[in-house]
PDB file of C-alpha atoms and ligand atoms in Angstrom:
ATOM      1  CA  UNK A 146      31.905 -29.496  -4.690  1.00 66.00           C
ATOM      2  CA  UNK A 147      31.061 -26.049  -3.480  1.00 69.00           C
ATOM      3  CA  UNK A 148      33.459 -24.854  -0.804  1.00 74.00           C
ATOM      4  CA  UNK A 149      31.029 -22.123   0.195  1.00 94.00           C
ATOM      5  CA  UNK A 150      28.792 -23.718   2.784  1.00 97.00           C
ATOM      6  CA  UNK A 151      27.050 -22.068   5.709  1.00 98.00           C
ATOM      7  CA  UNK A 152      25.914 -24.807   8.110  1.00 98.00           C
ATOM      8  CA  UNK A 153      23.140 -23.963  10.584  1.00 98.00           C
ATOM      9  CA  UNK A 154      21.903 -26.209  13.402  1.00 98.00           C
ATOM     10  CA  UNK A 155      19.558 -25.633  16.301  1.00 97.00           C
ATOM     11  CA  UNK A 156      16.471 -26.860  18.135  1.00 96.00           C
ATOM     12  CA  UNK A 157      12.846 -26.647  16.942  1.00 93.00           C
ATOM     13  CA  UNK A 158      11.616 -23.132  16.354  1.00 91.00           C
ATOM     14  CA  UNK A 159      15.036 -21.499  16.652  1.00 93.00           C
ATOM     15  CA  UNK A 160      14.404 -19.876  13.260  1.00 91.00           C
ATOM     16  CA  UNK A 161      16.707 -21.996  11.100  1.00 94.00           C
ATOM     17  CA  UNK A 162      14.518 -22.314   7.990  1.00 93.00           C
ATOM     18  CA  UNK A 163      13.456 -18.683   7.825  1.00 95.00           C
ATOM     19  CA  UNK A 164      16.941 -17.394   8.496  1.00 97.00           C
ATOM     20  CA  UNK A 165      18.622 -19.858   6.120  1.00 98.00           C
ATOM     21  CA  UNK A 166      16.221 -18.888   3.326  1.00 97.00           C
ATOM     22  CA  UNK A 167      16.838 -15.169   3.839  1.00 98.00           C
ATOM     23  CA  UNK A 168      20.621 -15.548   4.115  1.00 98.00           C
ATOM     24  CA  UNK A 169      20.652 -17.588   0.897  1.00 98.00           C
ATOM     25  CA  UNK A 170      18.562 -14.945  -0.845  1.00 97.00           C
ATOM     26  CA  UNK A 171      20.809 -12.129   0.346  1.00 97.00           C
ATOM     27  CA  UNK A 172      23.923 -13.920  -0.923  1.00 97.00           C
ATOM     28  CA  UNK A 173      22.391 -15.352  -4.121  1.00 97.00           C
ATOM     29  CA  UNK A 174      23.145 -18.847  -2.785  1.00 97.00           C
ATOM     30  CA  UNK A 175      20.986 -21.979  -2.711  1.00 97.00           C
ATOM     31  CA  UNK A 176      19.411 -23.395   0.414  1.00 97.00           C
ATOM     32  CA  UNK A 177      18.890 -26.955   1.637  1.00 97.00           C
ATOM     33  CA  UNK A 178      16.266 -27.661   4.328  1.00 97.00           C
ATOM     34  CA  UNK A 179      17.324 -31.095   5.623  1.00 98.00           C
ATOM     35  CA  UNK A 180      14.419 -31.258   8.094  1.00 97.00           C
ATOM     36  CA  UNK A 181      12.090 -31.339   5.083  1.00 98.00           C
ATOM     37  CA  UNK A 182      13.875 -34.514   3.926  1.00 98.00           C
ATOM     38  CA  UNK A 183      13.300 -36.333   7.243  1.00 98.00           C
ATOM     39  CA  UNK A 184       9.729 -35.047   7.252  1.00 98.00           C
ATOM     40  CA  UNK A 185       9.095 -36.299   3.685  1.00 98.00           C
ATOM     41  CA  UNK A 186      10.358 -39.811   4.551  1.00 98.00           C
ATOM     42  CA  UNK A 187       8.174 -39.770   7.673  1.00 98.00           C
ATOM     43  CA  UNK A 188       5.121 -38.656   5.711  1.00 98.00           C
ATOM     44  CA  UNK A 189       5.626 -41.399   3.133  1.00 98.00           C
ATOM     45  CA  UNK A 190       6.192 -44.065   5.816  1.00 98.00           C
ATOM     46  CA  UNK A 191       2.880 -43.123   7.436  1.00 98.00           C
ATOM     47  CA  UNK A 192       1.133 -43.024   4.054  1.00 98.00           C
ATOM     48  CA  UNK A 193       2.400 -46.524   3.270  1.00 98.00           C
ATOM     49  CA  UNK A 194       1.137 -47.747   6.653  1.00 98.00           C
ATOM     50  CA  UNK A 195       4.643 -48.503   7.978  1.00 98.00           C
ATOM     51  CA  UNK A 196       5.321 -48.437  11.704  1.00 98.00           C
ATOM     52  CA  UNK A 197       7.831 -45.565  12.224  1.00 98.00           C
ATOM     53  CA  UNK A 198       9.602 -47.837  14.754  1.00 98.00           C
ATOM     54  CA  UNK A 199      10.127 -50.540  12.116  1.00 98.00           C
ATOM     55  CA  UNK A 200      13.744 -49.560  11.470  1.00 98.00           C
ATOM     56  CA  UNK A 201      14.350 -51.958   8.580  1.00 98.00           C
ATOM     57  CA  UNK A 202      11.220 -51.057   6.622  1.00 98.00           C
ATOM     58  CA  UNK A 203      11.700 -47.306   7.085  1.00 98.00           C
ATOM     59  CA  UNK A 204      15.397 -47.590   6.167  1.00 98.00           C
ATOM     60  CA  UNK A 205      14.478 -49.401   2.938  1.00 98.00           C
ATOM     61  CA  UNK A 206      12.058 -46.608   2.116  1.00 98.00           C
ATOM     62  CA  UNK A 207      14.684 -43.928   2.874  1.00 98.00           C
ATOM     63  CA  UNK A 208      17.253 -45.665   0.690  1.00 98.00           C
ATOM     64  CA  UNK A 209      14.970 -46.156  -2.308  1.00 98.00           C
ATOM     65  CA  UNK A 210      12.802 -43.011  -2.445  1.00 98.00           C
ATOM     66  CA  UNK A 211      13.354 -39.951  -4.571  1.00 98.00           C
ATOM     67  CA  UNK A 212      13.149 -36.683  -2.607  1.00 98.00           C
ATOM     68  CA  UNK A 213      13.079 -33.118  -3.848  1.00 97.00           C
ATOM     69  CA  UNK A 214      13.066 -30.117  -1.546  1.00 95.00           C
ATOM     70  CA  UNK A 215      13.112 -27.366  -4.142  1.00 92.00           C
ATOM     71  CA  UNK A 216      11.044 -25.549  -5.218  1.00 92.00           C
ATOM     72  CA  UNK A 217       8.519 -27.664  -3.283  1.00 97.00           C
ATOM     73  CA  UNK A 218       8.970 -30.772  -1.175  1.00 98.00           C
ATOM     74  CA  UNK A 219       8.065 -34.004  -2.961  1.00 98.00           C
ATOM     75  CA  UNK A 220       8.717 -37.706  -2.462  1.00 98.00           C
ATOM     76  CA  UNK A 221       8.484 -40.218  -5.299  1.00 98.00           C
ATOM     77  CA  UNK A 222       6.889 -37.507  -7.425  1.00 98.00           C
ATOM     78  CA  UNK A 223       4.113 -36.739  -4.921  1.00 98.00           C
ATOM     79  CA  UNK A 224       3.952 -33.118  -3.756  1.00 98.00           C
ATOM     80  CA  UNK A 225       3.921 -33.269   0.070  1.00 98.00           C
ATOM     81  CA  UNK A 226       4.990 -29.680   0.702  1.00 98.00           C
ATOM     82  CA  UNK A 227       1.842 -28.744   2.609  1.00 97.00           C
ATOM     83  CA  UNK A 228       1.479 -32.062   4.444  1.00 97.00           C
ATOM     84  CA  UNK A 229       4.887 -32.509   6.081  1.00 98.00           C
ATOM     85  CA  UNK A 230       4.136 -30.224   9.031  1.00 95.00           C
ATOM     86  CA  UNK A 231       1.048 -32.133  10.178  1.00 96.00           C
ATOM     87  CA  UNK A 232       0.675 -33.396  13.760  1.00 95.00           C
ATOM     88  CA  UNK A 233       1.153 -36.980  12.580  1.00 97.00           C
ATOM     89  CA  UNK A 234       4.528 -36.095  11.043  1.00 97.00           C
ATOM     90  CA  UNK A 235       5.553 -33.996  14.086  1.00 95.00           C
ATOM     91  CA  UNK A 236       4.882 -37.007  16.303  1.00 94.00           C
ATOM     92  CA  UNK A 237       6.796 -39.554  14.206  1.00 97.00           C
ATOM     93  CA  UNK A 238       9.653 -37.560  12.654  1.00 97.00           C
ATOM     94  CA  UNK A 239      12.043 -37.760  15.618  1.00 95.00           C
ATOM     95  CA  UNK A 240      11.624 -41.548  15.656  1.00 97.00           C
ATOM     96  CA  UNK A 241      12.409 -41.800  11.943  1.00 98.00           C
ATOM     97  CA  UNK A 242      15.317 -39.351  12.303  1.00 97.00           C
ATOM     98  CA  UNK A 243      16.848 -41.461  15.099  1.00 97.00           C
ATOM     99  CA  UNK A 244      17.187 -44.422  12.703  1.00 98.00           C
ATOM    100  CA  UNK A 245      20.920 -44.587  11.805  1.00 98.00           C
ATOM    101  CA  UNK A 246      20.279 -46.083   8.367  1.00 98.00           C
ATOM    102  CA  UNK A 247      17.778 -43.368   7.514  1.00 98.00           C
ATOM    103  CA  UNK A 248      20.355 -40.786   8.596  1.00 98.00           C
ATOM    104  CA  UNK A 249      23.090 -42.389   6.487  1.00 98.00           C
ATOM    105  CA  UNK A 250      20.812 -42.267   3.430  1.00 98.00           C
ATOM    106  CA  UNK A 251      19.880 -38.614   4.019  1.00 98.00           C
ATOM    107  CA  UNK A 252      23.438 -37.483   4.752  1.00 98.00           C
ATOM    108  CA  UNK A 253      24.650 -39.075   1.482  1.00 98.00           C
ATOM    109  CA  UNK A 254      21.966 -37.146  -0.413  1.00 98.00           C
ATOM    110  CA  UNK A 255      22.834 -33.899   1.351  1.00 98.00           C
ATOM    111  CA  UNK A 256      26.507 -34.260   0.461  1.00 97.00           C
ATOM    112  CA  UNK A 257      25.530 -35.089  -3.127  1.00 96.00           C
ATOM    113  CA  UNK A 258      23.649 -31.779  -3.338  1.00 95.00           C
ATOM    114  CA  UNK A 259      26.831 -29.958  -2.302  1.00 95.00           C
ATOM    115  CA  UNK A 260      28.836 -31.946  -4.881  1.00 93.00           C
ATOM    116  CA  UNK A 261      26.748 -30.595  -7.744  1.00 92.00           C
ATOM    117  CA  UNK A 262      26.078 -27.111  -6.377  1.00 92.00           C
ATOM    118  CA  UNK A 263      27.917 -24.568  -8.511  1.00 91.00           C
ATOM    119  CA  UNK A 264      27.442 -21.659  -6.088  1.00 93.00           C
ATOM    120  CA  UNK A 265      27.200 -21.265  -2.339  1.00 96.00           C
ATOM    121  CA  UNK A 266      24.875 -23.352  -0.205  1.00 97.00           C
ATOM    122  CA  UNK A 267      23.134 -22.634   3.099  1.00 98.00           C
ATOM    123  CA  UNK A 268      22.236 -25.925   4.828  1.00 98.00           C
ATOM    124  CA  UNK A 269      20.152 -26.184   7.975  1.00 98.00           C
ATOM    125  CA  UNK A 270      19.223 -29.041  10.301  1.00 98.00           C
ATOM    126  CA  UNK A 271      20.400 -30.782  13.467  1.00 97.00           C
ATOM    127  CA  UNK A 272      23.712 -32.433  12.489  1.00 98.00           C
ATOM    128  CA  UNK A 273      24.969 -30.179   9.713  1.00 98.00           C
ATOM    129  CA  UNK A 274      27.769 -28.480  11.670  1.00 98.00           C
ATOM    130  CA  UNK A 275      28.777 -31.686  13.484  1.00 98.00           C
ATOM    131  CA  UNK A 276      28.410 -34.505  10.954  1.00 98.00           C
ATOM    132  CA  UNK A 277      27.316 -33.517   7.446  1.00 98.00           C
ATOM    133  CA  UNK A 278      29.588 -30.525   6.785  1.00 98.00           C
ATOM    134  CA  UNK A 279      31.984 -30.171   9.744  1.00 97.00           C
ATOM    135  CA  UNK A 280      34.369 -28.235   7.483  1.00 96.00           C
ATOM    136  CA  UNK A 281      31.772 -25.672   6.393  1.00 97.00           C
ATOM    137  CA  UNK A 282      33.095 -22.167   5.902  1.00 96.00           C
ATOM    138  CA  UNK A 283      30.760 -20.865   8.597  1.00 97.00           C
ATOM    139  CA  UNK A 284      29.012 -22.859  11.329  1.00 98.00           C
ATOM    140  CA  UNK A 285      26.102 -21.371  13.248  1.00 98.00           C
ATOM    141  CA  UNK A 286      24.147 -22.739  16.220  1.00 98.00           C
ATOM    142  CA  UNK A 287      20.825 -20.905  16.422  1.00 97.00           C
ATOM    143  CA  UNK A 288      18.829 -21.007  19.599  1.00 96.00           C
ATOM    144  CA  UNK A 289      16.078 -19.115  21.450  1.00 96.00           C
ATOM    145  CA  UNK A 290      14.178 -19.483  24.714  1.00 96.00           C
ATOM    146  CA  UNK A 291      11.657 -22.339  24.877  1.00 95.00           C
ATOM    147  CA  UNK A 292       8.789 -19.824  25.241  1.00 94.00           C
ATOM    148  CA  UNK A 293       9.835 -17.987  22.112  1.00 95.00           C
ATOM    149  CA  UNK A 294      10.400 -21.169  20.117  1.00 95.00           C
ATOM    150  CA  UNK A 295       7.008 -22.586  21.115  1.00 94.00           C
ATOM    151  CA  UNK A 296       5.368 -19.275  20.196  1.00 94.00           C
ATOM    152  CA  UNK A 297       7.008 -19.390  16.752  1.00 92.00           C
ATOM    153  CA  UNK A 298       5.841 -22.971  16.242  1.00 89.00           C
ATOM    154  CA  UNK A 299       2.229 -21.881  16.940  1.00 91.00           C
ATOM    155  CA  UNK A 300      -0.151 -24.773  16.435  1.00 91.00           C
ATOM    156  CA  UNK A 301       2.450 -27.455  17.103  1.00 91.00           C
ATOM    157  CA  UNK A 302       2.482 -26.447  20.787  1.00 92.00           C
ATOM    158  CA  UNK A 303       5.157 -26.324  23.474  1.00 94.00           C
ATOM    159  CA  UNK A 304       4.793 -29.963  24.542  1.00 94.00           C
ATOM    160  CA  UNK A 305       5.544 -31.252  21.034  1.00 93.00           C
ATOM    161  CA  UNK A 306       8.466 -28.847  20.575  1.00 94.00           C
ATOM    162  CA  UNK A 307       9.939 -29.970  23.906  1.00 95.00           C
ATOM    163  CA  UNK A 308       9.408 -33.634  23.086  1.00 93.00           C
ATOM    164  CA  UNK A 309      11.176 -33.318  19.695  1.00 93.00           C
ATOM    165  CA  UNK A 310      14.052 -31.404  21.279  1.00 94.00           C
ATOM    166  CA  UNK A 311      14.494 -34.083  23.916  1.00 95.00           C
ATOM    167  CA  UNK A 312      14.408 -36.869  21.334  1.00 94.00           C
ATOM    168  CA  UNK A 313      16.756 -35.051  18.930  1.00 94.00           C
ATOM    169  CA  UNK A 314      19.289 -34.228  21.651  1.00 95.00           C
ATOM    170  CA  UNK A 315      19.313 -37.604  23.372  1.00 95.00           C
ATOM    171  CA  UNK A 316      19.415 -40.002  20.407  1.00 95.00           C
ATOM    172  CA  UNK A 317      22.551 -42.058  19.806  1.00 95.00           C
ATOM    173  CA  UNK A 318      22.901 -41.339  16.069  1.00 95.00           C
ATOM    174  CA  UNK A 319      24.092 -37.769  15.432  1.00 94.00           C
ATOM    175  CA  UNK A 320      22.308 -36.020  18.304  1.00 95.00           C
ATOM    176  CA  UNK A 321      21.675 -32.292  18.160  1.00 96.00           C
ATOM    177  CA  UNK A 322      24.586 -30.582  19.884  1.00 95.00           C
ATOM    178  CA  UNK A 323      26.609 -27.431  19.601  1.00 96.00           C
ATOM    179  CA  UNK A 324      29.773 -27.883  17.558  1.00 97.00           C
ATOM    180  CA  UNK A 325      32.719 -26.585  19.596  1.00 96.00           C
ATOM    181  CA  UNK A 326      33.603 -24.129  16.840  1.00 95.00           C
ATOM    182  CA  UNK A 327      30.072 -22.991  15.950  1.00 97.00           C
ATOM    183  CA  UNK A 328      29.069 -19.378  16.374  1.00 97.00           C
ATOM    184  CA  UNK A 329      26.158 -19.431  18.860  1.00 97.00           C
ATOM    185  CA  UNK A 330      23.381 -16.984  18.150  1.00 97.00           C
ATOM    186  CA  UNK A 331      20.460 -16.598  20.586  1.00 96.00           C
ATOM    187  CA  UNK A 332      17.612 -15.215  18.498  1.00 95.00           C
ATOM    188  CA  UNK A 333      15.244 -14.494  21.424  1.00 95.00           C
ATOM    189  CA  UNK A 334      13.966 -10.960  20.884  1.00 93.00           C
ATOM    190  CA  UNK A 335      15.833 -10.520  17.598  1.00 95.00           C
ATOM    191  CA  UNK A 336      14.110  -9.886  14.270  1.00 95.00           C
ATOM    192  CA  UNK A 337      14.817 -12.116  11.276  1.00 96.00           C
ATOM    193  CA  UNK A 338      16.645  -9.185   9.675  1.00 97.00           C
ATOM    194  CA  UNK A 339      18.925  -8.778  12.693  1.00 97.00           C
ATOM    195  CA  UNK A 340      19.847 -12.473  12.666  1.00 97.00           C
ATOM    196  CA  UNK A 341      20.455 -12.482   8.901  1.00 98.00           C
ATOM    197  CA  UNK A 342      22.589  -9.357   9.242  1.00 97.00           C
ATOM    198  CA  UNK A 343      24.704 -11.009  11.949  1.00 97.00           C
ATOM    199  CA  UNK A 344      25.267 -14.173   9.905  1.00 98.00           C
ATOM    200  CA  UNK A 345      26.274 -12.203   6.815  1.00 97.00           C
ATOM    201  CA  UNK A 346      28.661 -10.183   8.991  1.00 97.00           C
ATOM    202  CA  UNK A 347      30.185 -13.418  10.350  1.00 96.00           C
ATOM    203  CA  UNK A 348      30.595 -14.744   6.822  1.00 96.00           C
ATOM    204  CA  UNK A 349      32.376 -11.581   5.753  1.00 93.00           C
ATOM    205  CA  UNK A 350      34.763 -11.915   8.667  1.00 91.00           C
ATOM    206  CA  UNK A 351      35.690 -15.430   7.477  1.00 87.00           C
ATOM    207  CA  UNK A 352      36.510 -13.952   4.044  1.00 68.00           C
ATOM    208  CA  UNK A 353      38.810 -11.312   5.410  1.00 51.00           C
ATOM    209  CA  UNK A 354      40.795 -13.783   7.524  1.00 50.00           C
TER     210      UNK A 354
HETATM  211  O1  CDP B 181      10.160 -27.811  12.738  1.00 53.61           O
HETATM  212  P1  CDP B 181      11.630 -27.618  12.832  1.00 53.61           P
HETATM  213  O2  CDP B 181      12.190 -26.563  11.953  1.00 53.61           O
HETATM  214  O3  CDP B 181      12.082 -27.537  14.213  1.00 53.61           O
HETATM  215  O4  CDP B 181      12.252 -28.999  12.404  1.00 53.61           O
HETATM  216  P2  CDP B 181      12.800 -29.476  11.009  1.00 53.61           P
HETATM  217  O5  CDP B 181      14.092 -28.797  10.725  1.00 53.61           O
HETATM  218  O6  CDP B 181      11.728 -29.449   9.992  1.00 53.61           O
HETATM  219  O7  CDP B 181      13.146 -31.014  11.373  1.00 53.61           O
HETATM  220  C1  CDP B 181      12.149 -31.927  11.766  1.00 53.61           C
HETATM  221  C2  CDP B 181      12.788 -33.097  12.490  1.00 53.61           C
HETATM  222  O8  CDP B 181      13.702 -33.751  11.599  1.00 53.61           O
HETATM  223  C3  CDP B 181      13.621 -32.745  13.719  1.00 53.61           C
HETATM  224  O9  CDP B 181      12.834 -32.678  14.906  1.00 53.61           O
HETATM  225  C4  CDP B 181      14.616 -33.895  13.759  1.00 53.61           C
HETATM  226  O10 CDP B 181      14.051 -35.030  14.390  1.00 53.61           O
HETATM  227  C5  CDP B 181      14.830 -34.238  12.299  1.00 53.61           C
HETATM  228  N1  CDP B 181      16.068 -33.707  11.704  1.00 53.61           N
HETATM  229  C6  CDP B 181      17.253 -34.351  11.959  1.00 53.61           C
HETATM  230  O11 CDP B 181      17.287 -35.298  12.734  1.00 53.61           O
HETATM  231  N2  CDP B 181      18.401 -33.963  11.338  1.00 53.61           N
HETATM  232  C7  CDP B 181      18.405 -32.915  10.498  1.00 53.61           C
HETATM  233  N3  CDP B 181      19.547 -32.574   9.893  1.00 53.61           N
HETATM  234  C8  CDP B 181      17.212 -32.213  10.245  1.00 53.61           C
HETATM  235  C9  CDP B 181      16.057 -32.609  10.887  1.00 53.61           C
END
């Protein structure tokens, strides 16, 4: 298992995916977008006509499907990369992600990626610093003002961003919260480069300790 993990959590539109991708590129590490996994399961549940609230049926799907996130997102061999950010998925994903059995299936897959990763890994999501990799070398909680996050999310709109945040923070299974030992970075008014720079600087300070 790689011991080089940077874990990044934060609410919708805090910049996790963009920043994680750039940090990984800078370091020559791999990146894992765990939100894409929950989105792919949600997309497939809708496609199969399942009710997202049908916990048993969606859990069976999550346990049995094959998901890839790199280089493009696919589920059971179907490329869904461009479909997983649709309104329908935005509406249902927080319901699917609140299902404890779905989470257990995704967390096992995420840890399996780290098991086989020869180099460093940047992982981003909602429960990465608290549940999936609490012993990561560096833990970051990214945030930004609601206005800024809604602006970044564009078409999704502020109401949907707020609704997902509320659902993700209030669910019983692995809610979004700040790990006590995470480095909190408010990205409001910062460029992607500035955030990446700060994370790389934090990583270097862990090395020199
Ligand atoms: O669009 P945004 O980057 O904010 O979200 P995302 O990272 O694509 O995640 C979409 C949804 O998946 C979130 O709103 C959560 O409901 C769920 N999720 C989760 O519960 N746990 C994770 N580790 C990642 C995402």
